[in-house]
């Protein structure tokens, strides 16, 4: 068991190292922060103007920092992450195939499951590193004002789960092709698709099918986290999406032996 | 050769290498191996075994199924049928145990351009399950054996093809495996590097069981104790070089002698044809090719005397001994047209 974990870790460490040593990660981070900074600045301004209005007899209680600023930030981070993670994960397998290093992995004493989990860990760690950078925005406000940490924390937990799903999907896409462009486009489309599967519930007339699609609604599960509530159903849902992506990727990796 | 003595299973020290390896335990056993890619059969019913400490050359034209066989032995590919055992472990039932014992150099060295030589070897050592405490030692050993010390901190992407190939070999060595499987280890190297790799493999003899594939014949001649010639997915010959040469010599009824003269003429040809045992004389690009019925040196001597007696200016007289190239060509060429048809198999 110990050597099993070590094998996975060795693979993940190699990928992470190579990712953090390549310009790709920093380019993506740079572009992401441009978008986040812009939107964050605008929502802070909106909050300021709402706060000013409430001082002069606006609606009671004043604006809510969490919903006006943080919730918006979280949804923008999520949107940007669809693109960023697709780009981060595009090389996970395509690069191995392109460089001809897949035979090394396949002839090393590690299983296809370990290879896949190693890649997944590396991808998730990189994506979470990006999330940590995005968390600087809301957390820095703690210097100037009091923050409701609870909903912020659940929002970020939600983001961590959703982003891990994107990594899973991106990894699956990269295992299917040896072309990075095809991989990133496939990942993008599949990741966007995740958000529209739930919408099918509106098209179906109700009953069991409708209920199934409602449970597959990414948005509905994610909104719970933004509102500050943790539900086991949502945790299980996201975990299942990741598990499915890892499982399918593992099958693709294993199938390389049979071709 | 020195490593031979260190093997507990080899025969008494000082006995000939050949007899000591023949009693060594089987390291690789391939039985009834078959692989087809859709309608194309890459290898058909392959059977062979390799004993511990042996160096076996896997020879065949391009597309003969060499790489496919190696991929199957290393577990990178599953066969359609048949079984492979390495050190007693079945490749398909105990892949992890088998892979711990194998170092594999694929056709293209499996290197990461963005890593330095040292960190790459360190990664491979860890991946192959070398104990953490030994990783440093093993990496040093591999770097030293493949003479990579001067580039250890360079990025692999910036290395020349020759160095990359050596990094590939170092990678196969780094876990100090029992079995080394080298797919065309000298491809892409310049003559000096080829010589270095050959002497490296000589050095590794005895310590490791080695299978190497190639289509470069002198390489096999120089390094391998046993040769397996494979064509269109089947073994067409399997023996030591001496054995193969002997076999070819025996199968041949006559001898061909090339005679080069300064002033060739019809009269000379007639004189040569009159020598006892000569069946035919033909002129081929200024050189007389003389066919003899007997495989004997006396006839060659008589032919030389006759050639000198004509006073046509004997420049060169050479009887054709079979070398590996002839063996190879003879064994693989007779099915040439069919081989071309199946050429896409690899």
XYZ file of C-alpha atoms in Angstrom:
605
model
C 0.000 0.000 0.000
C 2.812 2.327 0.922
C 4.631 1.762 -2.341
C 1.316 2.128 -4.156
C 0.857 5.618 -2.761
C 4.507 6.420 -3.418
C 4.162 5.524 -7.099
C 1.182 7.835 -7.476
C 2.971 10.580 -5.632
C 6.136 10.284 -7.715
C 4.075 10.692 -10.888
C 2.118 13.630 -9.505
C 5.273 15.357 -8.278
C 6.888 15.032 -11.707
C 3.866 16.554 -13.458
C 3.552 19.356 -10.949
C 7.217 20.178 -11.176
C 7.122 20.290 -14.953
C 3.939 22.354 -14.856
C 5.329 24.907 -12.431
C 8.566 25.089 -14.419
C 6.742 25.751 -17.675
C 5.506 29.192 -18.701
C 2.011 27.828 -19.292
C 0.969 28.000 -15.650
C 2.184 31.576 -15.252
C 0.576 32.763 -18.468
C -2.735 31.286 -17.376
C -2.389 32.774 -13.894
C -1.561 36.185 -15.334
C -4.540 36.197 -17.661
C -6.877 34.983 -14.929
C -5.842 37.718 -12.518
C -6.512 40.381 -15.157
C -10.134 39.250 -15.436
C -10.580 38.772 -11.687
C -9.095 42.156 -10.823
C -11.296 43.970 -13.304
C -14.528 42.334 -12.187
C -13.621 42.554 -8.520
C -12.905 46.241 -8.813
C -16.260 46.866 -10.515
C -18.224 44.896 -7.939
C -16.462 46.738 -5.106
C -17.500 50.006 -6.708
C -21.064 48.789 -6.995
C -20.994 47.792 -3.346
C -19.675 51.229 -2.423
C -22.418 53.015 -4.332
C -25.102 50.753 -2.828
C -23.702 51.416 0.632
C -23.778 55.148 0.015
C -27.359 54.951 -1.207
C -28.470 53.003 1.864
C -26.961 55.691 4.102
C -29.288 58.198 2.435
C -32.496 56.287 3.052
C -32.156 53.394 0.701
C -33.415 49.852 1.490
C -33.023 48.772 5.093
C -29.868 47.085 6.321
C -27.531 48.083 3.474
C -25.945 45.812 0.876
C -24.593 42.391 1.789
C -20.840 42.137 1.145
C -21.045 38.403 0.593
C -23.712 38.534 -2.100
C -22.744 41.751 -3.845
C -18.999 41.199 -3.944
C -18.000 37.653 -2.976
C -20.741 35.695 -4.716
C -20.029 37.581 -7.897
C -16.312 36.983 -7.500
C -16.879 33.278 -6.955
C -19.022 32.944 -10.054
C -16.468 34.825 -12.153
C -13.672 32.647 -10.766
C -15.747 29.634 -11.684
C -16.338 30.915 -15.207
C -12.676 31.719 -15.768
C -11.669 28.385 -14.303
C -13.576 26.516 -17.017
C -11.081 27.954 -19.485
C -8.036 27.997 -17.232
C -8.373 24.405 -16.048
C -9.079 23.153 -19.547
C -5.800 24.748 -20.606
C -3.915 23.490 -17.548
C -5.058 19.926 -17.995
C -4.711 19.755 -21.772
C -1.151 18.504 -21.615
C -1.566 15.909 -18.881
C -1.658 12.983 -21.295
C -1.161 14.538 -24.724
C 2.339 15.617 -23.755
C 3.278 12.100 -22.643
C 2.049 10.689 -25.929
C 3.664 13.389 -28.025
C 7.044 13.075 -26.307
C 6.926 9.282 -26.488
C 7.122 8.884 -22.715
C 3.940 6.848 -22.435
C 5.899 3.570 -22.904
C 8.013 4.539 -19.884
C 4.929 4.894 -17.711
C 3.325 1.752 -19.109
C 6.441 -0.347 -18.489
C 7.093 0.979 -15.005
C 5.811 -0.886 -11.983
C 2.746 1.325 -11.638
C -0.825 0.491 -12.617
C -3.033 2.486 -14.970
C -4.989 3.563 -11.886
C -1.853 4.992 -10.299
C -0.905 6.796 -13.501
C -4.370 8.314 -13.740
C -4.577 9.270 -10.080
C -1.105 10.800 -10.255
C -2.165 12.985 -13.168
C -5.402 13.877 -11.415
C -3.597 14.878 -8.243
C -1.164 17.047 -10.171
C -3.968 18.727 -12.106
C -6.057 19.320 -8.996
C -3.097 20.747 -7.086
C -2.331 23.186 -9.894
C -5.981 24.209 -10.181
C -6.209 24.700 -6.422
C -3.065 26.802 -6.492
C -4.856 29.041 -8.961
C -7.892 29.105 -6.666
C -5.673 30.109 -3.760
C -4.552 33.106 -5.794
C -8.181 34.040 -6.467
C -8.886 33.778 -2.720
C -6.479 36.632 -2.097
C -9.153 39.073 -3.331
C -11.907 38.390 -0.766
C -9.494 37.593 2.072
C -7.645 40.881 1.615
C -10.897 42.700 2.399
C -10.627 41.373 5.955
C -8.072 44.118 6.537
C -10.661 46.826 5.915
C -13.864 45.264 7.061
C -15.354 42.370 8.920
C -16.045 39.348 6.757
C -18.495 36.523 7.101
C -16.004 33.690 6.888
C -18.534 30.858 6.888
C -20.215 31.391 3.511
C -16.909 32.435 1.980
C -15.348 29.166 3.127
C -18.211 27.051 1.767
C -18.098 28.979 -1.493
C -14.449 28.113 -1.849
C -15.064 24.515 -0.893
C -17.641 24.453 -3.693
C -15.117 25.973 -6.074
C -12.506 23.407 -5.098
C -14.917 20.589 -5.891
C -16.145 22.073 -9.157
C -12.619 22.827 -10.305
C -11.555 19.267 -9.508
C -14.387 18.101 -11.773
C -13.008 20.299 -14.550
C -9.593 18.698 -14.048
C -11.158 15.258 -14.324
C -12.916 16.167 -17.548
C -9.813 17.870 -18.960
C -7.697 14.848 -18.085
C -10.179 12.540 -19.791
C -10.097 14.736 -22.898
C -6.297 14.725 -22.954
C -6.194 10.946 -22.630
C -8.322 10.600 -25.746
C -6.040 12.446 -28.162
C -2.392 13.245 -28.721
C -3.150 16.719 -30.002
C -3.203 19.471 -27.382
C -5.494 21.719 -29.421
C -8.078 18.983 -29.833
C -7.665 18.190 -26.153
C -8.272 21.726 -24.919
C -11.284 22.252 -27.185
C -12.787 18.946 -26.135
C -12.214 19.811 -22.468
C -13.820 23.232 -22.902
C -16.914 21.892 -24.590
C -17.347 19.092 -22.062
C -16.828 21.446 -19.121
C -19.369 23.922 -20.465
C -21.671 20.999 -21.120
C -21.520 20.057 -17.431
C -23.460 23.220 -16.684
C -26.135 22.544 -19.294
C -26.951 18.943 -18.426
C -29.128 20.239 -15.589
C -30.974 22.529 -17.958
C -32.435 19.473 -19.645
C -34.719 19.126 -16.639
C -36.636 22.152 -17.894
C -37.113 20.580 -21.308
C -38.384 17.243 -20.012
C -42.010 17.022 -18.955
C -41.501 15.963 -15.336
C -41.526 12.660 -13.591
C -38.508 10.468 -13.071
C -36.456 11.794 -15.999
C -36.976 15.321 -14.834
C -35.888 14.416 -11.311
C -32.721 12.766 -12.587
C -31.700 15.842 -14.557
C -32.442 18.058 -11.595
C -29.966 16.086 -9.551
C -27.389 16.460 -12.305
C -27.723 20.227 -12.195
C -24.260 21.631 -11.559
C -25.632 25.118 -10.934
C -28.131 23.984 -8.312
C -25.466 22.100 -6.363
C -22.971 24.931 -6.634
C -25.471 27.599 -5.496
C -25.885 25.725 -2.226
C -22.211 26.237 -1.478
C -22.363 29.951 -2.339
C -25.331 30.374 -0.008
C -23.214 28.900 2.734
C -24.909 25.552 3.072
C -23.176 22.201 2.907
C -25.238 19.294 1.686
C -24.077 15.713 1.587
C -25.938 15.236 -1.699
C -23.858 17.964 -3.346
C -20.585 16.626 -1.947
C -21.465 13.153 -3.187
C -22.527 14.547 -6.551
C -19.222 16.316 -7.212
C -17.230 13.386 -5.876
C -19.103 11.104 -8.268
C -18.362 13.315 -11.258
C -14.643 13.219 -10.380
C -14.718 9.479 -9.796
C -16.425 8.923 -13.134
C -13.862 11.053 -14.972
C -10.965 9.261 -13.261
C -12.513 5.880 -13.958
C -13.057 6.616 -17.644
C -9.517 7.988 -17.997
C -8.130 4.898 -16.304
C -9.963 2.750 -18.857
C -8.528 4.812 -21.719
C -4.981 4.533 -20.305
C -5.356 0.813 -19.774
C -6.736 0.390 -23.293
C -3.466 1.711 -24.739
C -2.063 -1.754 -24.078
C -4.720 -3.338 -26.213
C -4.276 -1.275 -29.323
C 32.700 -11.561 -18.445
C 33.800 -10.713 -14.946
C 30.199 -10.398 -13.848
C 29.652 -13.997 -14.832
C 31.564 -15.194 -11.819
C 29.387 -13.182 -9.490
C 26.326 -15.114 -10.519
C 25.540 -17.755 -7.979
C 23.739 -19.883 -10.534
C 26.400 -19.896 -13.220
C 28.677 -22.856 -13.643
C 32.163 -23.156 -12.173
C 34.264 -20.077 -12.822
C 36.571 -20.493 -15.763
C 34.270 -22.722 -17.762
C 33.343 -21.376 -21.144
C 30.703 -18.666 -21.114
C 28.468 -20.716 -23.345
C 28.278 -23.719 -21.079
C 27.772 -21.592 -17.989
C 24.778 -19.796 -19.459
C 23.212 -22.984 -20.716
C 22.772 -24.146 -17.134
C 21.569 -20.776 -15.897
C 17.864 -20.476 -15.067
C 15.425 -19.230 -17.655
C 14.893 -15.500 -17.390
C 12.462 -14.908 -20.214
C 10.068 -17.459 -21.595
C 7.931 -16.614 -24.583
C 5.319 -19.165 -25.599
C 2.992 -19.132 -28.561
C 2.981 -15.365 -28.771
C 0.670 -13.867 -31.336
C -0.337 -10.285 -32.052
C -2.581 -8.987 -34.755
C -3.596 -5.453 -35.475
C -6.992 -6.012 -37.009
C -6.455 -8.111 -40.129
C -2.679 -7.619 -40.060
C -0.653 -10.193 -38.184
C 2.417 -8.596 -36.657
C 3.768 -11.674 -34.942
C 2.602 -15.227 -35.359
C 3.359 -17.964 -32.857
C 6.654 -16.831 -31.398
C 8.494 -19.207 -29.068
C 11.842 -18.585 -27.477
C 13.543 -18.377 -24.142
C 16.480 -16.495 -22.762
C 18.667 -17.672 -19.928
C 20.027 -15.546 -17.172
C 23.058 -13.493 -18.200
C 22.600 -14.116 -21.892
C 22.817 -11.406 -24.511
C 20.390 -12.126 -27.286
C 20.236 -10.218 -30.539
C 16.855 -9.810 -32.099
C 17.355 -9.380 -35.766
C 14.957 -8.693 -38.560
C 14.038 -6.317 -41.324
C 11.906 -3.293 -40.535
C 8.362 -4.317 -39.804
C 9.293 -7.867 -38.866
C 7.710 -7.571 -35.418
C 10.777 -6.839 -33.295
C 9.356 -3.810 -31.545
C 5.984 -5.448 -31.078
C 7.608 -8.423 -29.373
C 9.599 -6.153 -27.098
C 6.543 -4.116 -26.196
C 4.731 -7.285 -25.235
C 7.598 -8.598 -23.097
C 7.759 -5.292 -21.221
C 4.017 -5.204 -20.705
C 3.470 -2.047 -22.741
C 1.239 -4.020 -25.030
C -1.014 -6.999 -24.631
C -0.696 -9.895 -27.068
C -3.604 -11.415 -28.936
C -2.569 -14.805 -27.686
C 0.265 -16.575 -25.906
C 2.212 -16.001 -22.716
C 5.389 -14.312 -21.560
C 7.156 -15.064 -18.318
C 9.956 -12.976 -16.923
C 11.876 -14.459 -14.028
C 8.942 -16.796 -13.437
C 6.301 -14.063 -13.293
C 3.630 -13.908 -15.952
C 3.557 -10.507 -17.636
C -0.235 -10.416 -17.597
C -0.924 -11.855 -14.200
C 1.879 -10.150 -12.265
C 2.693 -7.109 -14.406
C 4.047 -5.094 -11.486
C 6.518 -7.813 -10.457
C 7.687 -8.179 -14.048
C 8.065 -4.451 -14.573
C 10.196 -4.127 -11.446
C 12.717 -6.433 -13.115
C 12.819 -4.866 -16.549
C 14.599 -1.852 -17.934
C 13.259 -0.888 -21.333
C 14.566 1.444 -23.969
C 11.842 1.979 -26.581
C 12.578 2.974 -30.176
C 12.494 6.633 -29.178
C 14.078 7.485 -25.833
C 11.201 8.287 -23.443
C 12.585 11.540 -22.051
C 11.009 14.747 -20.796
C 12.621 17.714 -22.518
C 11.825 20.102 -19.692
C 13.730 18.074 -17.111
C 17.453 18.004 -16.482
C 19.270 14.719 -17.006
C 19.788 14.220 -13.298
C 16.254 15.023 -12.181
C 14.862 12.876 -14.961
C 16.922 9.855 -13.889
C 15.948 10.508 -10.299
C 12.292 10.484 -11.329
C 12.649 7.221 -13.261
C 14.481 5.579 -10.362
C 11.674 6.523 -7.992
C 9.055 5.461 -10.499
C 10.730 2.064 -10.866
C 10.478 1.616 -7.125
C 14.137 2.029 -6.173
C 14.274 2.497 -2.404
C 14.595 6.182 -1.490
C 17.974 5.661 0.151
C 19.389 4.081 -3.011
C 18.050 6.524 -5.557
C 21.108 8.787 -5.419
C 23.535 5.890 -5.739
C 21.678 4.325 -8.658
C 21.418 7.636 -10.501
C 25.170 8.174 -10.085
C 25.853 4.673 -11.340
C 23.689 5.146 -14.438
C 25.236 8.539 -15.181
C 28.699 7.087 -14.833
C 28.022 4.041 -17.014
C 26.551 6.091 -19.816
C 29.120 8.847 -19.422
C 26.565 11.611 -18.931
C 28.446 13.462 -16.204
C 29.213 16.449 -18.397
C 25.541 17.137 -19.160
C 23.887 16.085 -15.911
C 22.451 19.524 -15.195
C 21.459 20.348 -18.762
C 17.844 20.215 -19.910
C 17.226 17.146 -22.003
C 15.493 19.298 -24.641
C 18.827 20.989 -25.333
C 20.806 17.781 -25.776
C 21.842 16.245 -29.090
C 20.216 13.082 -30.359
C 23.199 11.027 -29.281
C 23.071 12.291 -25.721
C 19.320 11.779 -25.595
C 19.764 8.206 -26.696
C 22.288 7.751 -23.913
C 19.869 9.265 -21.417
C 17.402 6.666 -22.700
C 19.908 3.907 -21.973
C 20.694 5.394 -18.550
C 16.978 5.387 -17.843
C 16.762 1.661 -18.597
C 19.750 1.005 -16.326
C 18.844 3.222 -13.418
C 16.791 0.689 -11.495
C 19.538 -1.920 -11.965
C 17.072 -4.393 -13.469
C 17.693 -8.083 -14.090
C 16.520 -7.790 -17.666
C 17.396 -5.091 -20.140
C 15.325 -4.740 -23.274
C 16.881 -2.377 -25.748
C 15.055 -1.518 -28.935
C 17.670 -0.335 -31.419
C 20.017 1.110 -28.802
C 22.420 2.609 -31.333
C 19.955 4.296 -33.676
C 20.738 7.922 -34.328
C 24.246 7.796 -32.903
C 27.439 8.719 -34.683
C 30.066 5.991 -35.224
C 32.040 6.893 -32.118
C 28.941 6.857 -29.936
C 27.870 3.573 -31.506
C 31.188 2.097 -30.463
C 30.688 3.477 -26.950
C 27.232 2.002 -26.618
C 28.522 -1.333 -27.859
C 31.283 -1.389 -25.302
C 28.767 -0.374 -22.646
C 26.601 -3.337 -23.551
C 29.670 -5.568 -23.462
C 30.289 -4.242 -19.985
C 26.740 -4.985 -18.885
C 26.983 -8.549 -20.123
C 26.709 -11.020 -17.318
C 25.261 -8.510 -14.862
C 22.048 -8.298 -16.800
C 20.104 -10.452 -19.179
C 19.907 -8.420 -22.353
C 17.697 -8.568 -25.394
C 18.527 -6.051 -28.032
C 16.878 -5.530 -31.350
C 18.566 -4.069 -34.333
C 18.841 -4.255 -38.052
C 22.525 -3.383 -37.920
C 24.333 -6.657 -38.385
C 27.861 -5.978 -37.147
C 26.288 -4.896 -33.884
C 24.819 -8.311 -33.284
C 27.968 -9.993 -34.478
C 29.968 -8.063 -31.943
C 27.747 -8.155 -28.902
C 25.426 -11.108 -28.910
C 25.954 -14.681 -27.893
C 22.782 -15.798 -29.493
C 20.877 -14.496 -32.461
C 17.200 -14.745 -33.161
C 16.308 -13.822 -36.702
C 12.710 -12.893 -37.126
C 10.872 -12.248 -40.346
C 7.204 -11.478 -40.866
C 6.453 -12.234 -37.249
C 8.100 -15.625 -37.186
C 11.449 -16.918 -36.039
C 13.378 -18.063 -39.080
C 16.611 -18.903 -37.292
C 17.864 -19.086 -33.733
C 21.442 -19.988 -32.917
C 24.840 -18.610 -32.000
C 26.652 -16.732 -34.748
C 29.090 -19.607 -35.233
C 26.213 -22.055 -35.401
C 24.397 -19.990 -37.981
C 27.486 -19.622 -40.132
C 28.144 -23.335 -39.890
C 24.609 -24.141 -40.844
C 24.754 -21.902 -43.883
C 28.090 -23.328 -44.919
C 26.697 -26.845 -44.758
C 23.572 -26.010 -46.658
C 25.672 -24.678 -49.479
C 26.851 -27.198 -52.042
C 29.498 -25.160 -53.778
C 31.644 -22.107 -53.448
C 31.790 -18.863 -55.336
C 35.129 -17.241 -55.994
C 35.601 -13.731 -57.324
C 38.623 -13.238 -59.558
C 39.669 -9.762 -60.562
C 42.095 -9.457 -63.451
C 43.859 -6.497 -65.005
C 43.180 -7.738 -68.558
C 40.052 -9.845 -68.708
C 39.436 -11.697 -71.941
C 37.410 -14.588 -73.306
C 40.520 -16.771 -73.386
C 41.112 -16.213 -69.721
C 37.515 -17.098 -68.942
C 37.962 -20.321 -70.837
C 41.152 -21.146 -68.947
C 39.401 -20.588 -65.650
C 36.470 -22.716 -66.786
C 38.847 -25.582 -67.543
C 39.939 -25.899 -63.918
C 38.602 -29.057 -62.258
C 35.401 -28.478 -60.296
C 34.372 -25.253 -61.967
C 30.829 -25.243 -63.279
C 30.445 -21.739 -64.593
C 32.335 -18.510 -65.111
C 30.611 -15.216 -65.677
C 31.880 -11.691 -65.921
C 30.214 -9.326 -63.498
C 31.341 -5.687 -63.530
C 34.910 -6.567 -64.506
C 35.130 -9.381 -61.972
C 34.859 -13.059 -62.873
C 32.449 -14.917 -60.653
C 33.524 -18.525 -60.685
C 31.187 -21.224 -59.386
C 32.808 -24.326 -57.929
C 30.953 -27.560 -57.232
C 33.097 -28.513 -54.286
C 33.373 -26.633 -51.051
C 37.067 -27.103 -50.706
C 40.144 -24.927 -50.589
C 42.148 -27.149 -52.942
C 39.911 -26.061 -55.798
C 40.518 -22.424 -54.879
C 44.255 -22.999 -54.958
C 44.062 -24.602 -58.425
C 41.960 -21.706 -59.617
C 44.605 -19.264 -58.412
C 47.343 -21.169 -60.225
C 45.310 -21.138 -63.424
C 44.639 -17.429 -63.111
C 48.337 -16.660 -62.680
C 49.265 -18.951 -65.597
C 47.110 -16.915 -67.994
C 49.345 -13.906 -67.249
C 46.273 -11.691 -67.403
C 47.382 -9.798 -64.323
C 45.721 -11.294 -61.243
C 44.748 -8.459 -58.939
C 42.438 -10.092 -56.469
C 41.056 -13.506 -55.680
C 38.493 -13.885 -53.001
C 36.327 -16.756 -51.985
C 33.051 -15.735 -50.487
C 32.632 -16.793 -46.887
C 29.164 -16.461 -45.493
C 28.872 -13.613 -43.090
C 25.878 -12.626 -41.075
C 24.676 -10.387 -43.829
C 24.350 -13.269 -46.246
C 22.590 -15.358 -43.652
C 20.244 -12.526 -42.902
C 19.513 -11.764 -46.516
C 19.003 -15.378 -47.399
C 16.667 -16.004 -44.498
C 14.608 -12.896 -44.931
C 14.700 -12.176 -48.646
C 13.004 -15.234 -50.070
C 9.673 -13.934 -48.865
C 10.410 -10.400 -49.862
C 7.307 -9.691 -51.886
C 5.083 -11.014 -49.156
C 7.045 -8.995 -46.599
C 6.382 -5.835 -48.556
C 2.684 -6.628 -48.522
C 2.747 -6.936 -44.719
C 5.129 -4.003 -44.370
C 2.626 -1.852 -42.488
C 2.500 -4.309 -39.653
C 4.774 -2.471 -37.277
